[in-house]
Every structure is written in C-alpha cells, then in structure tokens.
Amino acid sequence: MARLKLAVLVSGSGTNLQALIDACKEPGFPAEIVQVVSNRPGVTALERAAGAGIPTDVINHKAFTTRVAFDAAIHAVLEASGADLVCLAGFMRLFTDGFVERWRDRMINIHPSLLPAFPGRHTHKRALDAGVRFTGCTVHYVRPEMDTGPIIVQAALPVHPDDTVERLRERVLSAEHRSYPLAVRLIAEGRVRVIDERAVIDDALVPGAAMLNPRER
Ligand code: GAR
C-alpha cells in the first residue's frame, strides 16, 4: 500500500521531527516524510532533515510583509511536495484562517499539555503554577483558533512535587515522541474520522485503569 506523504513544519530543535524520521524508518510504518519546511534559518531541525536525506525549504516569515503572503508561500511548497498530511512539530507561527481551512483535516499539531488546558506558550510553568496533578501532550487536527481542534492522541503524565519546568518539559517531550508517530500511524492506517468535530478512532485500544496522583497507599 502507498505510504502517506508527510510534510513537517518546524521552527527549532526538531526532536519531534526526529521521532517521526525514526518512526518512518521502521519497516512497515505507513508514512514517509517528503518535505520539511522551517520558518527560521539555521535551526537544528533542518540539520536533522538534511541528515535523513529529506528535502528542506526555509520560508522566513521576516521576508514577508503580510501573513497571507507568508501562508501562500508555505502553501505553494506543500502543494509542490505532494504532501497528504502536514505535521506541525514545534512550528511557532500562527496561520491565517484561510490557510487552515485549505488544509482542514489534513494538518495536525502537537502541543505540550492536555488540551484544552494550557493552550499557547509557557505550558509547563502554567501547569506547575496551577498545581495540576497530571499534564501531558496532545496531538490534534488544526483549527483556526490556536491549539484547538479534534483530539487524536493524548499522553498523560503525573506531575511530581519537586518538578521544575525543565524536568517536566523533558518528560513531556519523551511522551510527545511516542504520541506523534502513533497519531500519524492511526491516520495513515485510515483509522481516524472526524465526526461532529471529534476524532473517532477505529479499533482503539484504551488503557483500563484510573491513575491517581498521589497514589493510594
Ligand atoms: C514541543 O514541545 C512541541 O509540543 C511544542 O514545541 C516543542 C518543540 O520541540 N509546540 C508548541 O508549543 C506549539 N504550541 P521540538 O522542536 O524539539 O520538536
């Protein structure tokens, strides 16, 4: 069967890109990366892509006077790449509504919190300040409002009493690296349908037990 063609949009270190690169190398993984686009030149994500032999493009937002023009340039690269699915992986620009609608249900994002809690920036600091007992990450289809859209995969992690932003970021990131390939796999296998703005997964295996934090003795 033909593999799903992915375009991955990045702005920084690209550890989620790396997780997708590694997943795509596994035998039988139903997707391949055909294009990486960064809005920032010189970022590590671009080195990761080049190292894996994936075509890269830099579309620097600073070179555009309007968001519509920037989005049009990104759209042109994505169209030319033949991508079936766009994966935002630490891509730190907001798209115009028109762009989001053009890629409706063909563009996904990963966010380092259990959405709809803590959309936007500084998620780990806000989670710590709020004193939540669990946090995690979310992979979701992209909608015009920032960090919203049908949820495909979430990973939940307990917050430790002595957690710092850095420790939490590290543990959430390693959950992201499992969650993103899983979401891509589910989509590539044709098992995700958006119905009434909710993502329904065919044959989902769901963990059984509640996790308490703190634990019962
Ligand atoms: C990841 O934690 C990702 O969830 C987050 O940026 C980081 C990128 O790391 N994205 C957002 O906050 C988007 N709202 P990476 O470049 O190493 O993949």
Tab-separated table of C-alpha atoms and ligand atoms in Angstrom:
chain	number	residue	atom	x	y	z
A	1	MET	CA	0.000	0.000	0.000
A	2	ALA	CA	1.221	3.552	-0.749
A	3	ARG	CA	2.647	5.319	2.260
A	4	LEU	CA	1.085	8.549	3.492
A	5	LYS	CA	3.235	11.513	2.451
A	6	LEU	CA	4.071	13.873	5.285
A	7	ALA	CA	5.319	17.447	5.254
A	8	VAL	CA	6.726	18.514	8.621
A	9	LEU	CA	6.818	22.188	9.612
A	10	VAL	CA	9.399	23.189	12.207
A	11	SER	CA	10.894	26.251	13.906
A	12	GLY	CA	13.510	24.891	16.282
A	13	SER	CA	15.308	21.859	17.612
A	14	GLY	CA	13.098	19.325	15.860
A	15	THR	CA	13.099	16.476	18.349
A	16	ASN	CA	9.535	15.650	17.278
A	17	LEU	CA	10.683	15.716	13.659
A	18	GLN	CA	13.408	13.258	14.680
A	19	ALA	CA	10.812	10.974	16.280
A	20	LEU	CA	8.872	10.994	13.009
A	21	ILE	CA	12.042	10.389	10.962
A	22	ASP	CA	12.893	7.407	13.180
A	23	ALA	CA	9.332	6.034	13.008
A	24	CYS	CA	9.297	6.308	9.217
A	25	LYS	CA	12.476	4.178	9.081
A	26	GLU	CA	10.741	1.294	10.859
A	27	PRO	CA	9.727	-1.481	8.497
A	28	GLY	CA	6.023	-1.330	7.739
A	29	PHE	CA	5.488	2.201	9.076
A	30	PRO	CA	2.709	3.526	6.820
A	31	ALA	CA	4.079	7.052	6.231
A	32	GLU	CA	7.141	8.828	4.809
A	33	ILE	CA	8.395	12.400	5.099
A	34	VAL	CA	8.614	14.131	1.716
A	35	GLN	CA	9.318	17.701	2.834
A	36	VAL	CA	10.495	19.687	5.841
A	37	VAL	CA	9.823	23.433	5.999
A	38	SER	CA	11.245	25.823	8.576
A	39	ASN	CA	10.313	29.466	9.059
A	40	ARG	CA	13.693	30.013	10.710
A	41	PRO	CA	17.060	29.541	9.002
A	42	GLY	CA	19.852	27.606	10.692
A	43	VAL	CA	17.772	25.593	13.152
A	44	THR	CA	18.776	22.084	14.250
A	45	ALA	CA	15.580	20.643	12.761
A	46	LEU	CA	16.932	21.456	9.284
A	47	GLU	CA	20.141	19.544	10.031
A	48	ARG	CA	18.111	16.555	11.169
A	49	ALA	CA	16.110	16.601	7.918
A	50	ALA	CA	19.184	17.004	5.730
A	51	GLY	CA	20.888	14.187	7.642
A	52	ALA	CA	17.958	11.945	6.779
A	53	GLY	CA	18.050	12.966	3.100
A	54	ILE	CA	14.715	14.816	3.254
A	55	PRO	CA	14.196	17.905	1.059
A	56	THR	CA	14.129	21.106	3.102
A	57	ASP	CA	12.927	24.625	2.498
A	58	VAL	CA	13.314	27.766	4.589
A	59	ILE	CA	10.466	30.243	4.308
A	60	ASN	CA	11.476	33.059	6.592
A	61	HIS	CA	8.428	34.891	7.909
A	62	LYS	CA	10.558	38.016	8.273
A	63	ALA	CA	10.780	38.245	4.483
A	64	PHE	CA	7.015	38.742	4.167
A	65	THR	CA	5.007	41.857	4.900
A	66	THR	CA	1.692	40.041	5.397
A	67	ARG	CA	0.669	36.748	6.945
A	68	VAL	CA	-1.397	35.972	3.844
A	69	ALA	CA	1.725	36.208	1.660
A	70	PHE	CA	3.750	34.045	4.080
A	71	ASP	CA	0.992	31.425	4.190
A	72	ALA	CA	0.731	31.437	0.386
A	73	ALA	CA	4.467	30.714	0.124
A	74	ILE	CA	4.164	27.814	2.570
A	75	HIS	CA	1.113	26.512	0.730
A	76	ALA	CA	2.984	26.504	-2.583
A	77	VAL	CA	5.827	24.404	-1.141
A	78	LEU	CA	3.392	21.971	0.477
A	79	GLU	CA	1.401	21.563	-2.739
A	80	ALA	CA	4.556	21.013	-4.784
A	81	SER	CA	5.760	18.370	-2.315
A	82	GLY	CA	2.648	16.252	-2.858
A	83	ALA	CA	2.095	16.009	0.899
A	84	ASP	CA	-1.079	14.274	2.074
A	85	LEU	CA	-0.706	15.399	5.677
A	86	VAL	CA	1.000	18.412	7.256
A	87	CYS	CA	2.541	17.864	10.696
A	88	LEU	CA	3.311	20.938	12.780
A	89	ALA	CA	6.230	19.967	15.008
A	90	GLY	CA	7.241	22.898	17.171
A	91	PHE	CA	6.203	25.304	14.411
A	92	MET	CA	5.796	28.616	16.203
A	93	ARG	CA	3.769	30.711	13.739
A	94	LEU	CA	0.003	31.113	13.611
A	95	PHE	CA	-1.658	30.535	10.250
A	96	THR	CA	-4.446	32.598	8.731
A	97	ASP	CA	-7.925	31.085	8.829
A	98	GLY	CA	-7.859	30.672	5.042
A	99	PHE	CA	-4.703	28.532	5.177
A	100	VAL	CA	-6.103	26.403	7.996
A	101	GLU	CA	-9.308	25.802	6.031
A	102	ARG	CA	-7.341	24.757	2.940
A	103	TRP	CA	-5.660	22.038	4.992
A	104	ARG	CA	-8.709	21.154	7.072
A	105	ASP	CA	-8.402	17.598	8.435
A	106	ARG	CA	-5.070	17.309	6.601
A	107	MET	CA	-2.981	19.242	9.169
A	108	ILE	CA	-2.129	18.153	12.709
A	109	ASN	CA	-0.228	19.724	15.584
A	110	ILE	CA	1.452	18.559	18.767
A	111	HIS	CA	1.112	20.633	21.920
A	112	PRO	CA	2.809	20.073	25.298
A	113	SER	CA	-0.279	19.988	27.536
A	114	LEU	CA	-3.518	18.106	27.952
A	115	LEU	CA	-5.653	20.398	25.797
A	116	PRO	CA	-7.925	22.233	26.274
A	117	ALA	CA	-5.844	23.036	29.377
A	118	PHE	CA	-2.956	25.445	28.829
A	119	PRO	CA	-3.103	26.383	25.144
A	120	GLY	CA	-0.431	28.819	23.966
A	121	ARG	CA	3.025	29.304	25.434
A	122	HIS	CA	4.748	28.563	28.755
A	123	THR	CA	2.593	25.477	29.264
A	124	HIS	CA	4.844	23.759	31.803
A	125	LYS	CA	5.217	26.822	34.014
A	126	ARG	CA	1.457	27.363	33.911
A	127	ALA	CA	0.796	23.699	34.756
A	128	LEU	CA	3.184	23.913	37.732
A	129	ASP	CA	1.673	27.222	38.892
A	130	ALA	CA	-1.832	25.746	38.668
A	131	GLY	CA	-0.778	22.756	40.789
A	132	VAL	CA	-2.303	20.187	38.438
A	133	ARG	CA	-1.524	16.558	39.315
A	134	PHE	CA	-1.350	15.444	35.671
A	135	THR	CA	-0.125	17.038	32.493
A	136	GLY	CA	0.954	15.652	29.143
A	137	CYS	CA	0.681	16.282	25.453
A	138	THR	CA	-1.958	16.347	22.734
A	139	VAL	CA	-1.913	15.612	19.011
A	140	HIS	CA	-4.887	17.237	17.302
A	141	TYR	CA	-6.231	18.384	13.960
A	142	VAL	CA	-5.634	22.098	13.451
A	143	ARG	CA	-8.464	24.613	13.570
A	144	PRO	CA	-8.233	28.410	13.189
A	145	GLU	CA	-8.248	29.095	16.931
A	146	MET	CA	-4.801	28.387	18.401
A	147	ASP	CA	-4.304	24.908	19.920
A	148	THR	CA	-7.848	23.756	19.274
A	149	GLY	CA	-9.239	21.002	17.087
A	150	PRO	CA	-10.297	17.351	17.236
A	151	ILE	CA	-8.015	15.378	19.560
A	152	ILE	CA	-6.337	12.284	18.096
A	153	VAL	CA	-3.907	11.173	20.820
A	154	GLN	CA	-3.137	12.337	24.346
A	155	ALA	CA	-0.489	11.138	26.780
A	156	ALA	CA	-0.961	11.852	30.498
A	157	LEU	CA	1.923	12.080	32.969
A	158	PRO	CA	1.891	12.638	36.719
A	159	VAL	CA	3.426	15.882	37.954
A	160	HIS	CA	5.982	15.266	40.731
A	161	PRO	CA	6.064	17.517	43.816
A	162	ASP	CA	9.670	18.514	43.056
A	163	ASP	CA	9.186	19.063	39.324
A	164	THR	CA	10.755	22.045	37.613
A	165	VAL	CA	9.830	23.433	34.204
A	166	GLU	CA	12.901	21.727	32.731
A	167	ARG	CA	12.167	18.305	34.248
A	168	LEU	CA	8.563	18.454	33.185
A	169	ARG	CA	9.484	19.566	29.679
A	170	GLU	CA	11.864	16.638	29.328
A	171	ARG	CA	9.319	14.036	30.450
A	172	VAL	CA	6.520	15.547	28.346
A	173	LEU	CA	8.845	15.679	25.322
A	174	SER	CA	9.586	11.985	25.575
A	175	ALA	CA	5.818	11.342	25.670
A	176	GLU	CA	5.470	13.587	22.602
A	177	HIS	CA	7.991	11.436	20.781
A	178	ARG	CA	5.720	8.417	21.246
A	179	SER	CA	2.443	10.255	20.677
A	180	TYR	CA	3.231	11.908	17.346
A	181	PRO	CA	4.236	8.734	15.477
A	182	LEU	CA	1.182	6.987	16.943
A	183	ALA	CA	-1.169	9.705	15.669
A	184	VAL	CA	0.446	9.599	12.219
A	185	ARG	CA	0.177	5.819	12.139
A	186	LEU	CA	-3.529	5.902	13.046
A	187	ILE	CA	-4.241	8.467	10.313
A	188	ALA	CA	-2.127	6.617	7.738
A	189	GLU	CA	-3.978	3.403	8.524
A	190	GLY	CA	-7.241	5.208	7.759
A	191	ARG	CA	-8.491	4.694	11.299
A	192	VAL	CA	-9.272	8.322	12.189
A	193	ARG	CA	-12.518	10.006	11.173
A	194	VAL	CA	-13.662	13.473	12.208
A	195	ILE	CA	-17.325	13.342	13.154
A	196	ASP	CA	-19.059	16.367	14.708
A	197	GLU	CA	-15.647	17.922	15.396
A	198	ARG	CA	-14.416	14.911	17.323
A	199	ALA	CA	-11.795	12.466	16.091
A	200	VAL	CA	-13.132	8.918	16.230
A	201	ILE	CA	-10.510	6.146	16.171
A	202	ASP	CA	-11.494	2.753	14.772
A	203	ASP	CA	-10.384	-0.208	16.908
A	204	ALA	CA	-8.733	1.996	19.540
A	205	LEU	CA	-7.098	0.121	22.409
A	206	VAL	CA	-7.881	2.106	25.551
A	207	PRO	CA	-5.969	1.764	28.850
A	208	GLY	CA	-8.169	0.395	31.602
A	209	ALA	CA	-7.418	1.836	34.996
A	210	ALA	CA	-7.555	5.289	36.551
A	211	MET	CA	-4.182	6.654	37.631
A	212	LEU	CA	-4.238	8.506	40.946
A	213	ASN	CA	-1.707	11.166	41.940
A	214	PRO	CA	-0.829	10.911	44.804
A	215	ARG	CA	-1.274	7.150	44.833
A	216	GLU	CA	-3.372	5.314	47.389
A	217	ARG	CA	-1.147	3.514	49.906
B	1	GAR	C1	7.396	20.674	21.597
B	1	GAR	O1	7.288	20.527	22.994
B	1	GAR	C2	6.044	20.987	21.000
B	1	GAR	O2	4.976	20.306	21.628
B	1	GAR	C3	5.955	22.466	21.242
B	1	GAR	O3	7.236	22.940	20.947
B	1	GAR	C4	8.198	21.924	21.233
B	1	GAR	C5	9.039	21.701	20.005
B	1	GAR	O4	10.110	20.845	20.276
B	1	GAR	N1	4.943	23.077	20.437
B	1	GAR	C6	4.159	24.060	20.862
B	1	GAR	O5	4.258	24.574	21.954
B	1	GAR	C7	3.113	24.531	19.860
B	1	GAR	N2	2.042	25.203	20.516
B	1	GAR	P1	10.895	20.142	19.084
B	1	GAR	O6	11.309	21.243	18.109
B	1	GAR	O7	12.097	19.532	19.761
B	1	GAR	O8	10.012	19.114	18.450
